[in-house]
Short mmCIF file of C-alpha atoms in Angstrom, two decimals:
data_model
loop_
_atom_site.label_atom_id
_atom_site.label_comp_id
_atom_site.label_asym_id
_atom_site.label_seq_id
_atom_site.Cartn_x
_atom_site.Cartn_y
_atom_site.Cartn_z
CA SER A 670 102.58 76.04 69.91
CA GLY A 671 99.46 77.24 71.68
CA LYS A 672 99.53 74.48 74.31
CA HIS A 673 103.21 75.18 75.00
CA ASP A 674 102.53 78.89 75.48
CA ILE A 675 99.59 78.15 77.78
CA ALA A 676 101.75 75.79 79.84
CA ILE A 677 104.47 78.43 80.22
CA ALA A 678 101.92 81.09 81.16
CA GLY A 679 100.39 78.72 83.70
CA GLY A 680 103.80 78.03 85.20
CA LEU A 681 104.54 81.74 85.50
CA ALA A 682 101.16 82.39 87.12
CA ALA A 683 101.68 79.52 89.58
CA THR A 684 105.15 80.82 90.43
CA THR A 685 103.76 84.31 91.04
CA VAL A 686 101.06 83.00 93.36
CA GLY A 687 103.38 80.64 95.23
CA MET A 688 106.17 83.15 95.75
CA SER A 689 103.68 85.85 96.79
CA ALA A 690 102.29 83.51 99.45
CA LEU A 691 105.79 82.74 100.71
CA SER A 692 106.70 86.44 100.82
CA VAL A 693 103.66 87.14 103.01
CA ASP A 694 104.69 84.26 105.28
CA VAL A 695 108.09 85.94 105.63
CA LEU A 696 106.36 89.18 106.63
CA VAL A 697 104.59 87.32 109.43
CA GLU A 698 107.98 85.97 110.49
CA TYR A 699 109.33 89.53 110.45
CA SER A 700 106.51 90.74 112.70
CA GLU A 701 107.49 88.10 115.27
CA TRP A 702 111.16 89.08 114.96
CA ASN A 703 110.16 92.70 115.48
CA ARG A 704 108.21 91.82 118.65
CA GLN A 705 111.15 89.94 120.14
CA PHE A 706 113.61 92.65 119.13
CA MET A 707 111.58 95.44 120.73
CA ASP A 708 111.07 93.37 123.87
CA ILE A 709 114.86 93.34 124.33
CA PHE A 710 114.79 97.14 124.72
CA GLN A 711 111.99 96.89 127.27
CA ASN A 712 113.88 94.20 129.19
CA VAL A 713 117.03 96.32 129.24
CA GLY A 714 115.05 99.30 130.43
CA ALA A 715 113.50 97.25 133.23
CA ILE A 716 116.92 95.99 134.35
CA VAL A 717 118.25 99.55 134.42
CA LEU A 718 115.26 100.90 136.38
CA GLN A 719 115.42 98.10 138.93
CA ASN A 720 119.17 98.29 139.60
CA LYS A 721 120.43 101.78 138.79
CA GLU A 722 119.79 103.34 142.18
CA THR A 723 121.33 100.41 144.07
CA ILE A 724 124.42 100.28 141.84
CA THR A 725 124.88 104.04 142.04
CA ASN A 726 124.64 104.10 145.84
CA ASP A 727 127.06 101.18 146.18
CA LEU A 728 129.64 102.89 143.96
CA ILE A 729 129.41 106.18 145.87
CA ALA A 730 129.66 104.34 149.17
CA ALA A 731 132.83 102.60 147.96
CA ASN A 732 134.28 105.81 146.47
CA PRO A 733 132.69 109.06 147.76
CA ASP A 734 134.64 111.14 145.23
CA LEU A 735 132.39 109.77 142.47
CA ALA A 736 129.54 111.90 143.84
CA ASN A 737 131.35 114.98 142.51
CA ASP A 738 132.26 113.48 139.10
CA ALA A 739 129.06 112.70 137.17
CA LEU A 740 130.86 111.52 134.01
CA LYS A 741 133.04 109.02 135.84
CA LEU A 742 130.10 107.87 137.94
CA ASN A 743 127.98 107.17 134.82
CA LEU A 744 130.85 105.27 133.21
CA GLU A 745 131.23 103.13 136.32
CA VAL A 746 127.48 102.46 136.45
CA GLY A 747 127.50 101.49 132.77
CA GLN A 748 130.39 99.10 133.33
CA LYS A 749 128.52 97.47 136.20
CA PHE A 750 125.46 96.98 134.01
CA LEU A 751 127.51 95.43 131.19
CA ASN A 752 128.96 92.91 133.64
CA MET A 753 125.57 91.80 134.94
CA PRO A 754 124.65 88.25 133.71
CA GLU A 755 121.09 89.23 132.75
CA MET A 756 122.36 92.27 130.80
CA LYS A 757 124.93 90.11 129.02
CA ALA A 758 122.14 87.72 128.01
CA GLN A 759 120.07 90.58 126.57
CA PHE A 760 123.04 92.00 124.71
CA SER A 761 123.89 88.58 123.26
CA ASP A 762 120.28 88.15 122.14
CA PHE A 763 120.33 91.65 120.60
CA ILE A 764 123.47 90.90 118.55
CA HIS A 765 122.14 87.55 117.36
CA LYS A 766 118.82 88.96 116.21
CA LEU A 767 120.50 91.90 114.48
CA THR A 768 123.32 90.05 112.73
CA VAL A 769 121.81 86.58 112.13
CA ASP A 770 118.02 86.49 112.33
CA PHE A 771 117.34 89.80 110.58
CA PRO A 772 119.61 89.16 107.54
CA ILE A 773 117.96 85.74 107.11
CA VAL A 774 114.48 87.29 107.11
CA VAL A 775 115.56 89.98 104.62
CA ALA A 776 117.20 87.40 102.33
CA LYS A 777 114.11 85.19 102.36
CA TYR A 778 111.82 88.12 101.60
CA LEU A 779 113.99 89.37 98.74
CA ALA A 780 114.22 85.90 97.23
CA THR A 781 110.45 85.34 97.28
CA ALA A 782 109.38 88.88 96.36
CA VAL A 783 111.86 89.26 93.50
CA THR A 784 110.95 85.85 92.10
CA ALA A 785 107.23 86.70 92.23
CA PHE A 786 107.86 90.06 90.55
CA THR A 787 110.00 88.53 87.80
CA ALA A 788 107.47 85.80 87.05
CA ALA A 789 104.62 88.35 86.95
CA GLN A 790 106.49 90.63 84.58
CA HIS A 791 107.30 87.76 82.20
CA LEU A 792 103.65 86.71 82.33
CA ALA A 793 102.60 90.26 81.40
CA LEU A 794 105.12 90.29 78.54
CA ARG A 795 103.83 87.02 77.11
CA TRP A 796 100.26 88.27 77.37
CA ARG A 797 101.21 91.51 75.62
CA THR A 798 102.94 89.55 72.84
CA TRP A 799 99.82 87.48 72.26
CA ILE A 800 97.26 90.29 72.44
CA THR A 801 99.37 92.70 70.35
CA GLY A 802 99.53 90.07 67.60
CA LYS A 803 95.75 89.67 67.75
CA PHE A 804 95.08 93.42 67.55
CA THR A 805 97.68 93.96 64.83
CA ASN A 806 96.29 91.14 62.69
CA GLU A 807 92.73 92.43 63.05
CA TRP A 808 93.83 95.99 62.30
CA LEU A 809 95.57 94.95 59.08
CA LYS A 810 92.86 92.50 58.03
CA ASP A 811 90.47 93.51 55.22
CA LYS A 812 92.18 96.95 55.00
CA ALA A 813 90.68 97.91 58.36
CA PHE A 814 93.63 100.28 59.01
CA TYR A 815 92.59 102.28 55.92
CA LYS A 816 88.87 102.25 56.65
CA LEU A 817 89.38 103.44 60.23
CA ASN A 818 91.26 106.46 58.95
CA HIS A 819 88.82 107.42 56.21
CA ALA A 820 85.42 105.81 56.72
CA TYR A 821 84.69 105.13 60.38
CA TYR A 822 84.70 108.39 62.38
CA HIS A 823 88.44 108.92 61.83
CA LEU A 824 89.53 106.97 64.89
CA ASP A 825 92.37 108.84 66.59
CA ASN A 826 95.78 107.23 67.06
CA PRO A 827 95.13 103.51 66.51
CA ASP A 828 98.91 103.01 66.49
CA GLN A 829 99.20 104.48 69.99
CA ARG A 830 96.34 102.34 71.24
CA ILE A 831 97.99 99.15 70.00
CA GLN A 832 101.50 100.09 71.15
CA GLU A 833 100.91 102.01 74.38
CA ASP A 834 97.47 101.11 75.70
CA LEU A 835 97.98 97.37 75.27
CA ASP A 836 101.26 97.67 77.18
CA LYS A 837 99.52 99.52 80.01
CA LEU A 838 96.65 97.04 80.00
CA THR A 839 98.74 93.88 80.25
CA ASP A 840 101.32 95.23 82.68
CA GLY A 841 98.67 96.98 84.76
CA VAL A 842 96.28 94.04 85.04
CA VAL A 843 99.04 91.62 86.03
CA SER A 844 100.52 94.09 88.53
CA ILE A 845 97.20 94.94 90.15
CA SER A 846 96.22 91.25 90.26
CA THR A 847 99.49 90.41 92.01
CA GLU A 848 99.01 93.27 94.45
CA GLY A 849 95.43 92.20 95.09
CA LEU A 850 96.56 88.64 95.76
CA GLU A 851 99.20 89.85 98.22
CA SER A 852 96.64 92.07 99.97
CA ALA A 853 94.27 89.12 100.37
CA LEU A 854 97.07 86.93 101.70
CA LYS A 855 98.21 89.63 104.15
CA LEU A 856 94.63 90.13 105.29
CA GLY A 857 94.32 86.43 106.04
CA ALA A 858 97.73 86.21 107.71
CA PHE A 859 97.50 89.27 109.97
CA SER A 860 93.76 89.42 110.73
CA THR A 861 93.95 86.66 113.35
CA LEU A 862 96.89 88.34 115.06
CA LEU A 863 95.13 91.69 115.08
CA TYR A 864 91.78 90.24 116.14
CA THR A 865 93.28 88.58 119.22
CA SER A 866 95.51 91.52 120.19
CA PHE A 867 94.76 93.25 123.50
CA GLY A 868 91.58 91.22 124.12
CA ALA A 869 88.18 92.93 124.19
CA PHE A 870 87.34 96.64 124.47
CA ASN A 871 84.50 97.94 126.63
CA PRO A 872 83.22 101.43 125.70
CA ALA A 873 81.84 101.79 129.23
CA ILE A 874 85.20 103.16 130.39
CA PHE A 875 84.44 106.24 128.24
CA GLY A 876 80.82 106.47 129.30
CA GLY A 877 79.52 104.28 126.47
CA PRO A 878 77.43 101.11 126.54
CA ASP A 879 78.63 98.25 128.71
CA VAL A 880 79.53 95.72 126.01
CA ASN A 881 82.72 93.87 125.21
CA VAL A 882 83.93 94.33 121.64
CA GLN A 883 86.20 91.43 120.72
CA GLY A 884 88.87 92.17 118.13
CA TYR A 885 88.22 95.90 118.29
CA LEU A 886 91.47 96.76 116.51
CA PHE A 887 90.44 94.56 113.57
CA TRP A 888 87.08 96.33 113.34
CA ALA A 889 88.81 99.68 113.74
CA ALA A 890 91.06 98.89 110.76
CA LEU A 891 88.07 97.81 108.66
CA THR A 892 86.05 100.92 109.56
CA TYR A 893 88.96 103.28 109.02
CA ALA A 894 89.72 101.77 105.61
CA ALA A 895 86.05 101.85 104.56
CA VAL A 896 85.66 105.51 105.51
CA GLY A 897 88.90 106.38 103.71
CA THR A 898 87.89 104.49 100.58
CA GLY A 899 84.50 106.17 100.44
CA ALA A 900 85.98 109.63 100.95
CA LEU A 901 88.68 109.17 98.33
CA ALA A 902 86.17 107.72 95.85
CA ALA A 903 84.13 110.90 96.23
CA ILE A 904 87.22 113.03 95.60
CA ALA A 905 88.33 111.00 92.55
CA HIS A 906 84.93 110.28 90.98
CA ASN A 907 85.73 112.19 87.76
CA LEU A 908 89.32 110.99 87.46
CA PRO A 909 88.57 108.45 84.66
CA LYS A 910 87.04 111.25 82.58
CA ILE A 911 90.13 113.42 83.14
CA PHE A 912 92.40 110.53 82.16
CA ARG A 913 90.41 109.95 78.98
CA LYS A 914 90.59 113.63 77.98
CA LYS A 915 94.31 113.68 78.75
CA GLN A 916 94.92 110.64 76.54
CA VAL A 917 93.00 112.23 73.67
CA ALA A 918 94.86 115.54 74.02
CA GLU A 919 98.27 113.85 74.24
CA GLY A 920 97.45 111.62 71.28
CA THR A 921 96.27 114.55 69.16
CA PHE A 922 99.43 116.51 69.92
CA ARG A 923 101.56 113.48 69.12
CA ALA A 924 99.70 112.97 65.84
CA GLY A 925 100.30 116.64 64.96
CA LEU A 926 104.03 116.27 65.51
CA ILE A 927 104.10 113.11 63.38
CA SER A 928 102.12 114.86 60.65
CA ALA A 929 104.56 117.78 60.61
CA HIS A 930 107.47 115.36 60.38
CA ASN A 931 105.92 113.29 57.58
CA ASN A 932 104.89 116.35 55.58
CA SER A 933 108.03 118.38 56.23
CA GLU A 934 108.82 118.88 52.53
CA GLN A 935 105.36 120.16 51.64
CA ILE A 936 105.29 122.46 54.67
CA ALA A 937 108.71 123.88 53.77
CA LEU A 938 107.80 124.46 50.11
CA ASN A 939 104.57 126.25 51.04
CA ASN A 940 106.17 128.25 53.87
CA GLY A 941 103.68 126.72 56.25
CA GLU A 942 105.83 126.85 59.33
CA GLU A 943 103.77 129.52 61.07
CA ARG A 944 100.54 127.68 60.38
CA GLU A 945 101.97 124.42 61.76
CA LYS A 946 103.30 126.29 64.77
CA GLU A 947 99.84 127.63 65.56
CA VAL A 948 98.23 124.22 65.14
CA LEU A 949 100.79 122.55 67.41
CA LYS A 950 100.49 125.37 69.93
CA ASP A 951 96.71 124.97 70.11
CA GLN A 952 97.06 121.21 70.46
CA PHE A 953 99.61 121.54 73.25
CA ASN A 954 97.46 124.14 75.02
CA ASP A 955 94.77 121.47 75.24
CA VAL A 956 97.36 119.18 76.85
CA VAL A 957 98.29 121.89 79.36
CA ASP A 958 94.65 122.64 80.25
CA ILE A 959 93.74 119.02 80.97
CA SER A 960 97.08 118.47 82.73
CA LYS A 961 96.21 121.29 85.15
CA GLN A 962 92.95 119.50 86.00
CA TYR A 963 94.89 116.30 86.51
CA ILE A 964 97.44 118.03 88.77
CA ASN A 965 94.70 119.59 90.91
CA LYS A 966 92.95 116.26 91.31
CA ARG A 967 96.19 114.50 92.25
CA LYS A 968 96.91 117.29 94.76
CA GLN A 969 93.57 116.70 96.46
CA MET A 970 94.20 112.95 96.56
CA MET A 971 97.74 113.41 97.87
CA ILE A 972 96.56 115.61 100.75
CA PHE A 973 93.84 113.13 101.70
CA ASN A 974 96.16 110.10 101.46
CA SER A 975 98.80 111.83 103.59
CA VAL A 976 96.31 112.72 106.34
CA HIS A 977 94.71 109.27 106.20
CA ALA A 978 98.04 107.42 106.39
CA ASN A 979 99.45 109.49 109.25
CA LEU A 980 96.30 109.24 111.35
CA GLY A 981 96.15 105.50 110.75
CA SER A 982 99.71 104.98 111.94
CA ILE A 983 98.95 106.20 115.48
CA ILE A 984 95.65 104.37 116.07
CA PRO A 985 97.17 101.11 117.45
CA TYR A 986 99.51 103.04 119.75
CA ILE A 987 96.62 105.08 121.16
CA ALA A 988 94.62 101.89 121.69
CA ALA A 989 97.53 100.14 123.41
CA ALA A 990 98.74 103.01 125.61
CA PRO A 991 96.48 102.30 128.64
CA LEU A 992 97.40 98.59 128.59
CA PHE A 993 101.10 99.35 128.27
CA PHE A 994 101.15 101.80 131.17
CA ALA A 995 99.22 99.24 133.23
CA GLY A 996 101.92 96.67 132.48
CA GLN A 997 99.54 94.31 130.67
CA VAL A 998 101.36 94.33 127.29
CA THR A 999 105.00 94.69 126.29
CA LEU A 1000 106.64 97.14 123.94
CA GLY A 1001 107.24 94.29 121.51
CA GLN A 1002 103.54 93.36 121.49
CA ILE A 1003 102.60 96.94 120.74
CA SER A 1004 105.12 97.11 117.89
CA GLN A 1005 103.91 93.79 116.43
CA THR A 1006 100.26 94.83 116.72
CA ALA A 1007 100.95 98.20 115.09
CA TYR A 1008 102.64 96.38 112.19
CA ALA A 1009 99.69 93.98 111.87
CA PHE A 1010 97.23 96.90 112.01
CA GLY A 1011 99.09 98.60 109.16
CA GLN A 1012 99.03 95.43 107.04
CA VAL A 1013 95.33 94.77 107.65
CA GLU A 1014 94.28 98.39 107.14
CA ASN A 1015 96.38 98.58 103.97
CA SER A 1016 94.74 95.38 102.67
CA PHE A 1017 91.27 96.76 103.39
CA SER A 1018 92.36 99.98 101.62
CA PHE A 1019 93.36 98.13 98.43
CA VAL A 1020 90.74 99.90 96.34
CA MET A 1021 91.50 103.29 97.88
CA ASN A 1022 95.23 102.90 97.30
CA ASN A 1023 94.67 102.08 93.63
CA ILE A 1024 91.87 104.46 92.67
CA GLN A 1025 94.21 106.39 90.39
CA PHE A 1026 95.28 103.16 88.69
CA PHE A 1027 91.68 102.01 88.19
CA ALA A 1028 90.79 105.37 86.66
CA SER A 1029 93.72 105.15 84.25
CA MET A 1030 92.91 101.53 83.40
CA LYS A 1031 89.28 102.36 82.67
CA ALA A 1032 90.41 105.03 80.21
CA ASN A 1033 92.77 102.55 78.51
CA ILE A 1034 90.08 99.87 78.27
CA ASP A 1035 87.61 102.38 76.83
CA ARG A 1036 90.10 103.38 74.13
CA LEU A 1037 90.88 99.75 73.27
CA GLY A 1038 87.17 98.88 73.26
CA THR A 1039 86.46 101.69 70.82
CA LEU A 1040 89.29 100.53 68.57
CA LEU A 1041 88.09 96.92 68.62
CA SER A 1042 84.50 97.94 67.86
CA ALA A 1043 85.65 100.07 64.93
CA ILE A 1044 87.77 97.22 63.56
CA ARG A 1045 84.84 94.82 63.80
CA LEU A 1046 82.61 97.35 62.07
CA SER A 1047 85.06 97.53 59.18
CA HIS A 1048 85.15 93.72 58.98
CA TYR A 1049 81.34 93.65 58.86
CA GLU A 1050 81.41 95.51 55.57
CA LYS A 1051 83.68 92.83 54.08
CA ALA A 1052 81.51 90.03 55.47
CA GLU A 1053 78.38 91.63 54.05
CA GLN A 1054 79.97 91.89 50.60
CA SER A 1055 81.00 88.23 50.76
CA ALA A 1056 77.46 87.18 51.65
CA ALA A 1057 75.79 89.37 49.00
CA PRO A 1058 75.95 86.90 46.01
CA SER A 1059 73.93 84.30 47.89
CA SER A 1060 70.34 85.49 48.26
CA ASP A 1061 69.54 82.55 50.54
CA SER A 1062 72.22 83.43 53.03
CA PRO A 1063 71.24 85.85 55.78
CA SER A 1064 73.33 89.00 56.07
CA PRO A 1065 75.69 89.03 59.02
CA LYS A 1066 74.60 91.09 62.01
CA PRO A 1067 76.77 94.18 62.49
CA PRO A 1068 78.53 94.63 65.82
CA ASN A 1069 77.55 97.38 68.19
CA PRO A 1070 80.30 100.05 68.09
CA ALA A 1071 81.41 101.46 71.42
#
């Protein structure tokens, strides 16, 4: 029943939202694990720097021959370090975090992320089942399928639009909605951490104005994402048009192949193979031409995305370097902040990261909108005929075709 289907869809949507929120919470837990894990390496390094010279001198004093045997000396120094109580504590902490804490974090993330993905995909499938039934019923109603092919501007490939475009629409909308939800949750979870990292920044140290900028890494992530989004939007401004042309060319070529298959007997009897070959060749040449435009556009976007991503990955380390060398922050704090910066910047870059998807989705929606308008136009003719016998009844208003 309709209420039962709505209840199931609601449950799937709620599961997707809940599990997505839990998966982001696990990512925050991972960032804390990463900070503690990296701090172990810094602690070990500090122990080595503080004690290596003393241990080395003591060993040489006890056994002068070690001064002439570097390998044996290093092995002895290493053994001394391993026997130190503070080094044993760090090693024990390292093993525990690697073999216990990390597997737990991974298991929790997989459980939540996989559950959210599964629920989202089942939600998309149920939506596709419903909307495909609606489109199919409308297409077959009042002989609309016949009228579209002969009366109303010979709409190309209605079968492909119902089968392929509806699949892309439902799967794409659910996927992008889930990704958008996760980006919003990550933005909320990591913004506070990033905003409070490393305190305030004063441009005066570089000759700028004497003003403290609180949360400068947060604002840097926002600015960097905004600039990247604007630049990529300028590069990809005509991508929806290219997608639309590519869909038309692919659909026309597909229709030509189907036509040759369905009319194989007539083509064989009339020796029309060469003619069909030329037609299919011309149709496929159109596919190749528009595909070249698509490849060039994707190449431009790939170059920009690569440069943008690689530059973004080093920003938090550059910002933290002076504080680290001054001993004000630890290696673990830098690693955690860099992770938070990446999550926040990636959330701000949600539109930029999905420009290609939005372009493709716009083309799909345009094709489905045209199909729906044509179907409604064909139904208008039937409604007008039904209303014709009654002179008192006003004629139905025709829909506006796309």
